[in-house]
Amino acid sequence: MGTYLDGGDPARQRTDYYPAWLDNLADDVTMEASVMDGVIRGAQAVRTVLGHARTLYDYQEFVYVGEHGPNGFAEDYLSRMAAGPIGSVVVVRLDEEGRTRGIVISHRPLRAVVTWSRLMGEHFAGTPYADYFLTPALARELLAETAG
């Protein structure tokens, strides 16, 4: 198994994974992520944002996919995107009927988080989702601060 720093193990890289929990969102589902500022609410909003986010991965190499406690699901995966390697952990909270109620996504390293947020911001510019993500100018400023 690789690490996000080395881009993962090419033999374990997948481009065909689809999260089953995405098809069973509660109407009032929430989503939080390290690449976002705020909480996205509602099934359509979550589908819209995740639908684009999934296109930014070159592949996913799964470290773990499965149950997380009595009412949860987790994904831990490595990938590569425009800024280089990225690692992600997704925790999904399910209700008693098995519907997805909450999603929390954590990415690493910081440079990938900033770049991911900028790419999302560029894609959603001029839409109600734009304010959740970094503008290109703010992303450049943050990356410059972390470099120095």
PDB file of C-alpha atoms in Angstrom:
ATOM      1  CA  MET A   1       0.000   0.000   0.000  1.00  0.00           C
ATOM      2  CA  GLY A   2       1.319   3.426  -0.920  1.00  0.00           C
ATOM      3  CA  THR A   3       0.965   6.760   0.794  1.00  0.00           C
ATOM      4  CA  TYR A   4      -0.499   9.976  -0.561  1.00  0.00           C
ATOM      5  CA  LEU A   5       3.029  11.388  -0.785  1.00  0.00           C
ATOM      6  CA  ASP A   6       4.202   8.783  -3.290  1.00  0.00           C
ATOM      7  CA  GLY A   7       0.962   8.710  -5.295  1.00  0.00           C
ATOM      8  CA  GLY A   8      -0.092   5.250  -4.164  1.00  0.00           C
ATOM      9  CA  ASP A   9       0.331   1.816  -5.642  1.00  0.00           C
ATOM     10  CA  PRO A  10      -0.491   1.799  -9.381  1.00  0.00           C
ATOM     11  CA  ALA A  11      -1.770  -1.788  -9.128  1.00  0.00           C
ATOM     12  CA  ARG A  12      -4.447  -0.711  -6.610  1.00  0.00           C
ATOM     13  CA  GLN A  13      -5.605   2.444  -8.400  1.00  0.00           C
ATOM     14  CA  ARG A  14      -9.258   2.538  -9.416  1.00  0.00           C
ATOM     15  CA  THR A  15     -11.259   4.882 -11.599  1.00  0.00           C
ATOM     16  CA  ASP A  16     -14.551   2.946 -11.381  1.00  0.00           C
ATOM     17  CA  TYR A  17     -15.569   3.372  -7.715  1.00  0.00           C
ATOM     18  CA  TYR A  18     -18.987   4.842  -7.020  1.00  0.00           C
ATOM     19  CA  PRO A  19     -20.090   5.437  -3.410  1.00  0.00           C
ATOM     20  CA  ALA A  20     -23.439   3.674  -2.856  1.00  0.00           C
ATOM     21  CA  TRP A  21     -24.284   6.081  -0.013  1.00  0.00           C
ATOM     22  CA  LEU A  22     -24.472   8.909  -2.574  1.00  0.00           C
ATOM     23  CA  ASP A  23     -27.660   7.384  -4.030  1.00  0.00           C
ATOM     24  CA  ASN A  24     -29.436   7.369  -0.659  1.00  0.00           C
ATOM     25  CA  LEU A  25     -29.141  10.965   0.595  1.00  0.00           C
ATOM     26  CA  ALA A  26     -31.649  12.264   3.114  1.00  0.00           C
ATOM     27  CA  ASP A  27     -33.401  15.430   1.949  1.00  0.00           C
ATOM     28  CA  ASP A  28     -31.709  17.381   4.765  1.00  0.00           C
ATOM     29  CA  VAL A  29     -28.228  15.816   4.420  1.00  0.00           C
ATOM     30  CA  THR A  30     -25.257  17.995   5.373  1.00  0.00           C
ATOM     31  CA  MET A  31     -21.704  17.993   4.038  1.00  0.00           C
ATOM     32  CA  GLU A  32     -18.570  19.530   5.509  1.00  0.00           C
ATOM     33  CA  ALA A  33     -15.049  19.332   4.109  1.00  0.00           C
ATOM     34  CA  SER A  34     -11.585  20.721   4.688  1.00  0.00           C
ATOM     35  CA  VAL A  35     -11.739  22.268   1.196  1.00  0.00           C
ATOM     36  CA  MET A  36     -14.943  24.172   2.037  1.00  0.00           C
ATOM     37  CA  ASP A  37     -15.932  27.090   4.177  1.00  0.00           C
ATOM     38  CA  GLY A  38     -19.316  26.289   5.682  1.00  0.00           C
ATOM     39  CA  VAL A  39     -21.804  23.443   5.573  1.00  0.00           C
ATOM     40  CA  ILE A  40     -23.662  22.458   2.423  1.00  0.00           C
ATOM     41  CA  ARG A  41     -27.237  21.371   3.073  1.00  0.00           C
ATOM     42  CA  GLY A  42     -29.666  19.372   0.975  1.00  0.00           C
ATOM     43  CA  ALA A  43     -29.488  16.343  -1.266  1.00  0.00           C
ATOM     44  CA  GLN A  44     -29.342  18.240  -4.554  1.00  0.00           C
ATOM     45  CA  ALA A  45     -26.584  20.563  -3.314  1.00  0.00           C
ATOM     46  CA  VAL A  46     -24.491  17.638  -2.076  1.00  0.00           C
ATOM     47  CA  ARG A  47     -24.965  15.740  -5.346  1.00  0.00           C
ATOM     48  CA  THR A  48     -23.991  18.809  -7.366  1.00  0.00           C
ATOM     49  CA  VAL A  49     -20.825  19.530  -5.392  1.00  0.00           C
ATOM     50  CA  LEU A  50     -19.685  15.909  -5.079  1.00  0.00           C
ATOM     51  CA  GLY A  51     -20.533  15.262  -8.718  1.00  0.00           C
ATOM     52  CA  HIS A  52     -17.934  17.791  -9.795  1.00  0.00           C
ATOM     53  CA  ALA A  53     -15.459  16.985  -7.026  1.00  0.00           C
ATOM     54  CA  ARG A  54     -15.237  13.365  -8.152  1.00  0.00           C
ATOM     55  CA  THR A  55     -14.047  14.523 -11.609  1.00  0.00           C
ATOM     56  CA  LEU A  56     -10.914  16.091 -10.090  1.00  0.00           C
ATOM     57  CA  TYR A  57      -9.368  12.755  -9.081  1.00  0.00           C
ATOM     58  CA  ASP A  58      -7.092  10.999 -11.549  1.00  0.00           C
ATOM     59  CA  TYR A  59      -7.827   7.747  -9.681  1.00  0.00           C
ATOM     60  CA  GLN A  60      -8.577   6.498  -6.170  1.00  0.00           C
ATOM     61  CA  GLU A  61      -6.551   3.881  -4.301  1.00  0.00           C
ATOM     62  CA  PHE A  62      -8.632   2.674  -1.383  1.00  0.00           C
ATOM     63  CA  VAL A  63      -7.022   1.917   1.943  1.00  0.00           C
ATOM     64  CA  TYR A  64     -10.396   1.241   3.576  1.00  0.00           C
ATOM     65  CA  VAL A  65     -14.039   1.273   2.474  1.00  0.00           C
ATOM     66  CA  GLY A  66     -16.696  -0.065   4.801  1.00  0.00           C
ATOM     67  CA  GLU A  67     -18.762   0.229   7.949  1.00  0.00           C
ATOM     68  CA  HIS A  68     -17.749   2.728  10.597  1.00  0.00           C
ATOM     69  CA  GLY A  69     -19.643   2.070  13.806  1.00  0.00           C
ATOM     70  CA  PRO A  70     -23.325   1.087  13.975  1.00  0.00           C
ATOM     71  CA  ASN A  71     -24.637   3.916  11.751  1.00  0.00           C
ATOM     72  CA  GLY A  72     -21.709   4.930   9.634  1.00  0.00           C
ATOM     73  CA  PHE A  73     -19.558   4.319   6.634  1.00  0.00           C
ATOM     74  CA  ALA A  74     -15.960   5.361   5.960  1.00  0.00           C
ATOM     75  CA  GLU A  75     -13.629   5.699   3.007  1.00  0.00           C
ATOM     76  CA  ASP A  76      -9.872   6.252   3.246  1.00  0.00           C
ATOM     77  CA  TYR A  77      -8.164   6.697  -0.093  1.00  0.00           C
ATOM     78  CA  LEU A  78      -5.121   8.072  -1.866  1.00  0.00           C
ATOM     79  CA  SER A  79      -5.189   9.873  -5.172  1.00  0.00           C
ATOM     80  CA  ARG A  80      -3.558  12.326  -7.503  1.00  0.00           C
ATOM     81  CA  MET A  81      -5.043  15.549  -8.816  1.00  0.00           C
ATOM     82  CA  ALA A  82      -3.838  18.750 -10.479  1.00  0.00           C
ATOM     83  CA  ALA A  83      -1.697  19.798  -7.492  1.00  0.00           C
ATOM     84  CA  GLY A  84      -0.157  16.371  -7.048  1.00  0.00           C
ATOM     85  CA  PRO A  85      -0.899  13.729  -4.430  1.00  0.00           C
ATOM     86  CA  ILE A  86      -3.875  13.989  -2.097  1.00  0.00           C
ATOM     87  CA  GLY A  87      -5.170  11.796   0.717  1.00  0.00           C
ATOM     88  CA  SER A  88      -8.818  11.744   1.765  1.00  0.00           C
ATOM     89  CA  VAL A  89     -10.896  10.362   4.610  1.00  0.00           C
ATOM     90  CA  VAL A  90     -14.689  10.425   4.293  1.00  0.00           C
ATOM     91  CA  VAL A  91     -16.984   9.684   7.217  1.00  0.00           C
ATOM     92  CA  VAL A  92     -20.659   9.177   6.411  1.00  0.00           C
ATOM     93  CA  ARG A  93     -23.361   9.190   9.098  1.00  0.00           C
ATOM     94  CA  LEU A  94     -26.479   7.162   8.334  1.00  0.00           C
ATOM     95  CA  ASP A  95     -29.914   7.362   9.928  1.00  0.00           C
ATOM     96  CA  GLU A  96     -31.991   4.395  11.132  1.00  0.00           C
ATOM     97  CA  GLU A  97     -33.369   3.843   7.616  1.00  0.00           C
ATOM     98  CA  GLY A  98     -29.863   3.797   6.124  1.00  0.00           C
ATOM     99  CA  ARG A  99     -30.125   7.220   4.497  1.00  0.00           C
ATOM    100  CA  THR A 100     -27.047   9.435   4.415  1.00  0.00           C
ATOM    101  CA  ARG A 101     -27.525  12.243   6.980  1.00  0.00           C
ATOM    102  CA  GLY A 102     -24.067  13.746   7.197  1.00  0.00           C
ATOM    103  CA  ILE A 103     -20.783  13.657   5.310  1.00  0.00           C
ATOM    104  CA  VAL A 104     -17.444  14.916   6.610  1.00  0.00           C
ATOM    105  CA  ILE A 105     -14.437  14.902   4.279  1.00  0.00           C
ATOM    106  CA  SER A 106     -10.855  15.536   5.314  1.00  0.00           C
ATOM    107  CA  HIS A 107      -8.053  16.022   2.780  1.00  0.00           C
ATOM    108  CA  ARG A 108      -4.271  16.322   3.120  1.00  0.00           C
ATOM    109  CA  PRO A 109      -1.731  17.891   2.509  1.00  0.00           C
ATOM    110  CA  LEU A 110      -2.460  21.608   2.803  1.00  0.00           C
ATOM    111  CA  ARG A 111      -1.270  22.502  -0.721  1.00  0.00           C
ATOM    112  CA  ALA A 112      -3.724  19.987  -2.197  1.00  0.00           C
ATOM    113  CA  VAL A 113      -6.538  21.302   0.024  1.00  0.00           C
ATOM    114  CA  VAL A 114      -5.974  24.866  -1.188  1.00  0.00           C
ATOM    115  CA  THR A 115      -5.691  23.837  -4.841  1.00  0.00           C
ATOM    116  CA  TRP A 116      -8.782  21.612  -4.629  1.00  0.00           C
ATOM    117  CA  SER A 117     -10.811  24.433  -3.114  1.00  0.00           C
ATOM    118  CA  ARG A 118      -9.612  26.836  -5.838  1.00  0.00           C
ATOM    119  CA  LEU A 119     -10.555  24.394  -8.601  1.00  0.00           C
ATOM    120  CA  MET A 120     -14.003  23.949  -7.062  1.00  0.00           C
ATOM    121  CA  GLY A 121     -14.363  27.725  -6.703  1.00  0.00           C
ATOM    122  CA  GLU A 122     -13.459  28.257 -10.350  1.00  0.00           C
ATOM    123  CA  HIS A 123     -15.976  25.644 -11.461  1.00  0.00           C
ATOM    124  CA  PHE A 124     -18.797  27.017  -9.305  1.00  0.00           C
ATOM    125  CA  ALA A 125     -18.046  30.732  -9.901  1.00  0.00           C
ATOM    126  CA  GLY A 126     -21.286  32.644 -10.344  1.00  0.00           C
ATOM    127  CA  THR A 127     -23.386  29.955  -8.637  1.00  0.00           C
ATOM    128  CA  PRO A 128     -24.725  29.702  -5.078  1.00  0.00           C
ATOM    129  CA  TYR A 129     -21.899  27.229  -4.315  1.00  0.00           C
ATOM    130  CA  ALA A 130     -19.028  29.621  -5.112  1.00  0.00           C
ATOM    131  CA  ASP A 131     -18.870  31.101  -1.601  1.00  0.00           C
ATOM    132  CA  TYR A 132     -17.979  27.706  -0.111  1.00  0.00           C
ATOM    133  CA  PHE A 133     -14.650  27.635  -1.965  1.00  0.00           C
ATOM    134  CA  LEU A 134     -11.515  29.715  -2.442  1.00  0.00           C
ATOM    135  CA  THR A 135     -11.185  32.268  -5.195  1.00  0.00           C
ATOM    136  CA  PRO A 136      -8.032  32.041  -7.329  1.00  0.00           C
ATOM    137  CA  ALA A 137      -6.642  35.199  -5.684  1.00  0.00           C
ATOM    138  CA  LEU A 138      -7.175  33.919  -2.145  1.00  0.00           C
ATOM    139  CA  ALA A 139      -5.721  30.514  -3.054  1.00  0.00           C
ATOM    140  CA  ARG A 140      -2.553  32.204  -4.441  1.00  0.00           C
ATOM    141  CA  GLU A 141      -2.284  34.276  -1.271  1.00  0.00           C
ATOM    142  CA  LEU A 142      -2.618  31.239   0.995  1.00  0.00           C
ATOM    143  CA  LEU A 143      -0.108  29.203  -1.008  1.00  0.00           C
ATOM    144  CA  ALA A 144       2.367  32.097  -0.929  1.00  0.00           C
ATOM    145  CA  GLU A 145       2.000  32.362   2.851  1.00  0.00           C
ATOM    146  CA  THR A 146       2.632  28.648   3.341  1.00  0.00           C
ATOM    147  CA  ALA A 147       5.694  28.718   1.079  1.00  0.00           C
ATOM    148  CA  GLY A 148       7.429  31.474   2.992  1.00  0.00           C
TER     149      GLY A 148
END
